Short mmCIF file of C-alpha atoms and ligand atoms in Angstrom, two decimals:
data_model
loop_
_atom_site.label_atom_id
_atom_site.label_comp_id
_atom_site.label_asym_id
_atom_site.label_seq_id
_atom_site.Cartn_x
_atom_site.Cartn_y
_atom_site.Cartn_z
CA GLY A 1 7.06 -97.94 108.06
CA THR A 2 9.36 -94.99 108.11
CA GLY A 3 11.57 -96.17 105.31
CA THR A 4 11.83 -94.54 102.02
CA THR A 5 9.26 -96.72 100.40
CA THR A 6 6.09 -94.68 100.99
CA GLU A 7 4.96 -94.94 97.44
CA THR A 8 5.11 -98.73 97.60
CA ALA A 9 4.07 -99.19 101.08
CA THR A 10 1.15 -101.67 101.68
CA THR A 11 -1.71 -100.14 103.83
CA ILE A 12 -2.77 -102.55 106.46
CA THR A 13 -6.33 -101.93 108.13
CA PRO A 14 -6.31 -102.54 111.80
CA GLY A 15 -9.12 -103.87 113.80
CA THR A 16 -10.00 -103.60 117.66
CA ALA A 17 -12.73 -103.97 120.11
CA PRO A 18 -12.97 -100.92 122.34
CA GLY A 19 -14.17 -101.19 125.94
CA PHE A 20 -10.99 -102.90 127.13
CA PRO A 21 -9.27 -100.04 129.15
CA PRO A 22 -6.33 -99.12 128.99
CA PHE A 23 -5.64 -101.27 125.86
CA GLU A 24 -8.56 -99.81 123.72
CA MET A 25 -11.41 -97.57 124.50
CA LYS A 26 -13.29 -94.52 123.21
CA GLU A 27 -12.61 -91.26 124.87
CA GLY A 28 -14.66 -88.24 123.64
CA GLY A 29 -15.56 -90.34 120.51
CA GLU A 30 -11.78 -90.94 119.89
CA LEU A 31 -10.35 -94.48 119.86
CA VAL A 32 -7.40 -94.40 122.28
CA GLY A 33 -5.32 -96.79 124.36
CA PHE A 34 -2.10 -98.81 124.66
CA ASP A 35 -2.79 -101.20 121.66
CA ILE A 36 -3.59 -98.18 119.43
CA ASP A 37 -0.35 -96.23 120.26
CA LEU A 38 1.77 -99.42 120.22
CA LEU A 39 0.48 -100.78 116.78
CA SER A 40 0.90 -97.27 115.43
CA ALA A 41 4.55 -97.13 116.58
CA VAL A 42 5.28 -100.71 115.46
CA VAL A 43 3.92 -100.08 111.97
CA ALA A 44 5.96 -96.81 111.71
CA GLU A 45 9.04 -99.10 112.12
CA ALA A 46 7.70 -101.78 109.70
CA GLU A 47 9.57 -101.50 106.28
CA GLY A 48 7.06 -101.59 103.58
CA TYR A 49 3.75 -101.11 105.52
CA GLN A 50 1.62 -98.25 106.59
CA LEU A 51 -1.40 -98.15 108.99
CA GLY A 52 -4.98 -97.58 107.50
CA GLU A 53 -8.21 -96.60 109.38
CA TRP A 54 -9.01 -98.34 112.53
CA GLN A 55 -12.17 -100.55 112.43
CA GLU A 56 -14.24 -101.48 115.38
CA PHE A 57 -15.88 -104.75 116.20
CA ALA A 58 -17.17 -106.87 119.06
CA PHE A 59 -14.26 -108.93 120.44
CA ASP A 60 -15.70 -112.22 119.17
CA SER A 61 -16.12 -110.81 115.64
CA LEU A 62 -12.32 -109.92 115.21
CA VAL A 63 -11.02 -113.30 114.06
CA PRO A 64 -13.78 -113.78 111.51
CA SER A 65 -13.26 -110.07 110.32
CA LEU A 66 -9.54 -110.88 109.91
CA THR A 67 -10.18 -114.22 107.96
CA SER A 68 -12.59 -112.51 105.59
CA ASN A 69 -10.23 -109.72 104.88
CA LYS A 70 -12.31 -106.85 106.44
CA ILE A 71 -9.07 -106.05 108.39
CA ASP A 72 -5.49 -107.08 108.23
CA VAL A 73 -4.33 -106.94 111.73
CA ILE A 74 -5.94 -107.51 115.17
CA ALA A 75 -4.80 -105.27 118.10
CA ALA A 76 -7.34 -106.29 120.93
CA ALA A 77 -5.17 -107.42 123.79
CA MET A 78 -5.74 -110.85 122.20
CA THR A 79 -4.16 -113.75 124.14
CA ILE A 80 -2.10 -116.08 121.89
CA THR A 81 -3.78 -119.48 122.33
CA ASP A 82 -3.56 -122.76 120.54
CA LYS A 83 -7.11 -122.67 119.67
CA ARG A 84 -6.93 -119.30 117.88
CA GLU A 85 -3.60 -120.42 116.21
CA GLN A 86 -5.49 -123.08 114.36
CA THR A 87 -7.28 -120.25 112.59
CA ILE A 88 -4.86 -117.23 112.58
CA ASP A 89 -1.34 -116.33 113.25
CA PHE A 90 0.23 -113.92 115.89
CA THR A 91 3.24 -111.75 116.19
CA ASN A 92 5.66 -112.15 118.89
CA PRO A 93 4.10 -111.40 122.22
CA TYR A 94 3.88 -107.71 123.56
CA TYR A 95 2.06 -107.99 126.94
CA ASN A 96 1.65 -110.55 129.74
CA ALA A 97 -1.51 -111.00 131.65
CA ASP A 98 -3.42 -113.38 134.10
CA GLN A 99 -7.06 -113.43 134.82
CA ALA A 100 -8.77 -111.55 137.67
CA ILE A 101 -12.09 -112.16 139.52
CA LEU A 102 -13.75 -108.65 139.91
CA VAL A 103 -16.39 -108.21 142.51
CA ARG A 104 -18.42 -105.19 143.93
CA GLU A 105 -16.22 -103.47 146.52
CA ASP A 106 -19.13 -103.32 149.04
CA GLY A 107 -18.02 -106.73 150.51
CA SER A 108 -21.22 -108.52 149.61
CA PHE A 109 -19.35 -111.30 147.90
CA SER A 110 -15.62 -112.12 148.70
CA PRO A 111 -14.36 -115.20 146.94
CA SER A 112 -10.75 -116.29 147.13
CA LYS A 113 -10.70 -119.21 144.75
CA LEU A 114 -12.64 -120.30 141.51
CA SER A 115 -14.75 -122.93 143.46
CA ASP A 116 -16.16 -120.19 145.50
CA LEU A 117 -18.00 -118.91 142.48
CA SER A 118 -20.40 -121.85 142.87
CA GLY A 119 -24.00 -120.64 143.39
CA HIS A 120 -23.14 -117.05 142.24
CA LYS A 121 -23.85 -115.25 139.06
CA VAL A 122 -20.75 -114.77 136.78
CA GLY A 123 -20.20 -112.90 133.71
CA SER A 124 -17.50 -112.21 130.99
CA GLN A 125 -17.02 -111.15 127.46
CA SER A 126 -17.99 -113.57 124.57
CA GLY A 127 -15.05 -115.28 122.93
CA THR A 128 -12.54 -114.49 125.62
CA THR A 129 -10.05 -116.39 127.69
CA GLY A 130 -12.08 -115.33 130.80
CA GLU A 131 -15.16 -116.95 129.26
CA ASN A 132 -13.09 -120.09 128.78
CA ILE A 133 -12.60 -120.25 132.39
CA ALA A 134 -16.32 -119.89 132.98
CA LYS A 135 -17.09 -122.60 130.64
CA GLU A 136 -14.55 -124.83 132.28
CA LEU A 137 -16.45 -124.18 135.61
CA ILE A 138 -19.68 -125.06 133.88
CA LYS A 139 -18.14 -128.24 132.63
CA GLU A 140 -16.98 -129.35 135.89
CA GLY A 141 -20.23 -128.73 137.48
CA THR A 142 -18.84 -125.71 139.73
CA LEU A 143 -20.89 -123.19 137.94
CA LYS A 144 -24.64 -123.60 136.70
CA GLU A 145 -24.98 -122.64 133.11
CA SER A 146 -27.99 -120.57 133.91
CA ASN A 147 -25.69 -118.55 136.31
CA TYR A 148 -23.38 -117.44 133.53
CA ASN A 149 -24.02 -114.34 131.49
CA SER A 150 -21.98 -113.77 128.25
CA TYR A 151 -21.67 -110.05 127.12
CA ASP A 152 -20.77 -108.33 123.87
CA SER A 153 -18.35 -106.10 125.96
CA TYR A 154 -16.81 -106.16 129.28
CA VAL A 155 -18.24 -102.65 129.83
CA PHE A 156 -21.79 -104.17 130.07
CA ALA A 157 -20.48 -107.01 132.32
CA VAL A 158 -18.97 -104.61 134.73
CA GLN A 159 -22.24 -102.45 134.74
CA ASP A 160 -24.27 -105.55 135.53
CA LEU A 161 -21.83 -106.32 138.35
CA GLN A 162 -22.32 -102.86 139.72
CA ASN A 163 -26.11 -103.06 139.32
CA GLY A 164 -25.95 -106.41 141.31
CA ASN A 165 -27.35 -108.40 138.35
CA ILE A 166 -24.19 -110.62 138.67
CA ASP A 167 -21.65 -111.27 141.47
CA ALA A 168 -18.41 -111.49 139.45
CA VAL A 169 -16.73 -110.86 136.30
CA ILE A 170 -13.73 -112.76 134.96
CA LEU A 171 -11.22 -110.61 133.01
CA ASP A 172 -7.75 -109.92 132.25
CA VAL A 173 -5.88 -108.40 135.34
CA PRO A 174 -4.69 -105.20 133.78
CA VAL A 175 -8.22 -104.33 132.54
CA ALA A 176 -9.79 -105.41 135.95
CA GLN A 177 -7.26 -103.10 137.63
CA THR A 178 -8.44 -100.20 135.39
CA PHE A 179 -12.14 -100.76 136.14
CA ALA A 180 -11.28 -101.11 139.78
CA ASP A 181 -9.49 -97.69 139.71
CA GLN A 182 -12.64 -95.92 138.03
CA ARG A 183 -15.64 -97.74 139.62
CA PRO A 184 -16.80 -99.26 142.97
CA VAL A 185 -15.37 -102.74 142.10
CA GLU A 186 -12.34 -104.53 143.18
CA ILE A 187 -10.35 -107.56 142.33
CA ALA A 188 -11.17 -110.44 144.71
CA PHE A 189 -8.38 -112.62 143.60
CA THR A 190 -6.34 -113.37 140.63
CA HIS A 191 -6.08 -116.77 138.74
CA GLU A 192 -2.62 -117.23 137.00
CA THR A 193 -2.92 -118.18 133.34
CA GLY A 194 0.38 -116.78 132.06
CA GLU A 195 -1.32 -115.33 129.01
CA ARG A 196 0.54 -113.23 126.27
CA TYR A 197 -0.96 -110.89 123.96
CA GLY A 198 0.07 -110.78 120.34
CA PHE A 199 -1.08 -108.84 117.16
CA GLY A 200 -3.30 -111.26 115.06
CA ILE A 201 -2.63 -111.62 111.45
CA ARG A 202 -3.93 -113.94 108.70
CA ASN A 203 -2.13 -117.32 108.38
CA GLY A 204 0.42 -117.05 105.60
CA ASP A 205 1.08 -113.35 105.88
CA ASP A 206 4.61 -114.07 106.58
CA ASP A 207 6.00 -110.85 105.26
CA LEU A 208 3.63 -108.82 107.43
CA GLN A 209 4.56 -111.08 110.42
CA SER A 210 8.15 -110.47 109.98
CA ALA A 211 7.72 -106.68 109.46
CA LEU A 212 5.67 -106.40 112.63
CA ASN A 213 7.96 -108.37 114.58
CA GLU A 214 10.99 -106.27 113.43
CA GLY A 215 8.90 -103.14 114.36
CA LEU A 216 8.15 -104.49 117.73
CA ALA A 217 11.87 -105.15 118.28
CA ALA A 218 12.75 -101.67 117.07
CA VAL A 219 10.01 -100.06 119.34
CA ARG A 220 11.48 -101.99 122.40
CA ASP A 221 15.03 -101.03 121.57
CA SER A 222 14.21 -97.31 121.10
CA GLY A 223 12.51 -96.97 124.42
CA ARG A 224 9.11 -96.06 122.62
CA TYR A 225 7.57 -99.32 124.23
CA GLU A 226 8.35 -98.17 127.61
CA GLU A 227 7.04 -94.56 126.97
CA ILE A 228 3.71 -96.00 125.82
CA ARG A 229 3.52 -98.42 128.58
CA ASN A 230 4.25 -95.51 131.07
CA LYS A 231 1.64 -93.50 129.39
CA TRP A 232 -1.19 -95.95 129.86
CA PHE A 233 -0.02 -97.67 133.01
CA GLY A 234 2.07 -95.21 134.93
CA SER A 235 5.75 -95.73 135.54
N1 LIG B 301 -7.09 -111.39 126.57
C1 LIG B 301 -8.31 -111.88 126.54
C2 LIG B 301 -8.55 -112.78 125.19
O1 LIG B 301 -7.79 -112.81 124.31
C3 LIG B 301 -9.37 -110.69 126.41
C4 LIG B 301 -9.21 -109.93 125.35
C5 LIG B 301 -10.25 -108.82 125.28
O2 LIG B 301 -11.44 -108.93 125.88
N2 LIG B 301 -10.06 -107.82 124.47
O3 LIG B 301 -9.56 -113.51 125.19
#
């Protein structure tokens, strides 16, 4: 943090999973995005902590990397879920999202509800809340397991959608919107989940949790949060 305690500040190593624009992605070899800017701003305001070097993982490796001490904080548009809270802890929420069903914009497939995905090929990223929806559809018999593809990155899922290898991708609305702005894909419909993103930390890291929550409050109060949001999402 900005305090006067630089000599004694604890360095925390952040981890993320690029390929989730505009939250985290690579641009010209550089890791950039909303989460990158926000966590940096939050830690700058967090008394007693400073940010170490960003580490990159596949999304589904982030929680294991945190619990095995490879990283100390996850900043990856990670939804606070009961299931994850059995293993790790979260800061207060910093962003809200629902799920979107992304399709090609050529009109070849225009679903308007989840049951319309029946008989079609669907993809999502491994370990995500989007994948949870696909798994639910498989469990209830709407989606055949052989019609579901799990990807290490949503970038590959969207590529396969464009190629016609799959017909729909289930992913967070703000990221679906970003892909739709950049590629020949569009949001067919959204599915309300009321998800909230938090920074993930290890269970029992209570001092870090308090410092990050205070940092987050400071960043909101100072208007810095809004600046970062406007930078990545427009005003
Ligand atoms: N918010 C979703 C989740 O937590 C997706 C996050 C991501 O793919 N980076 O599962």
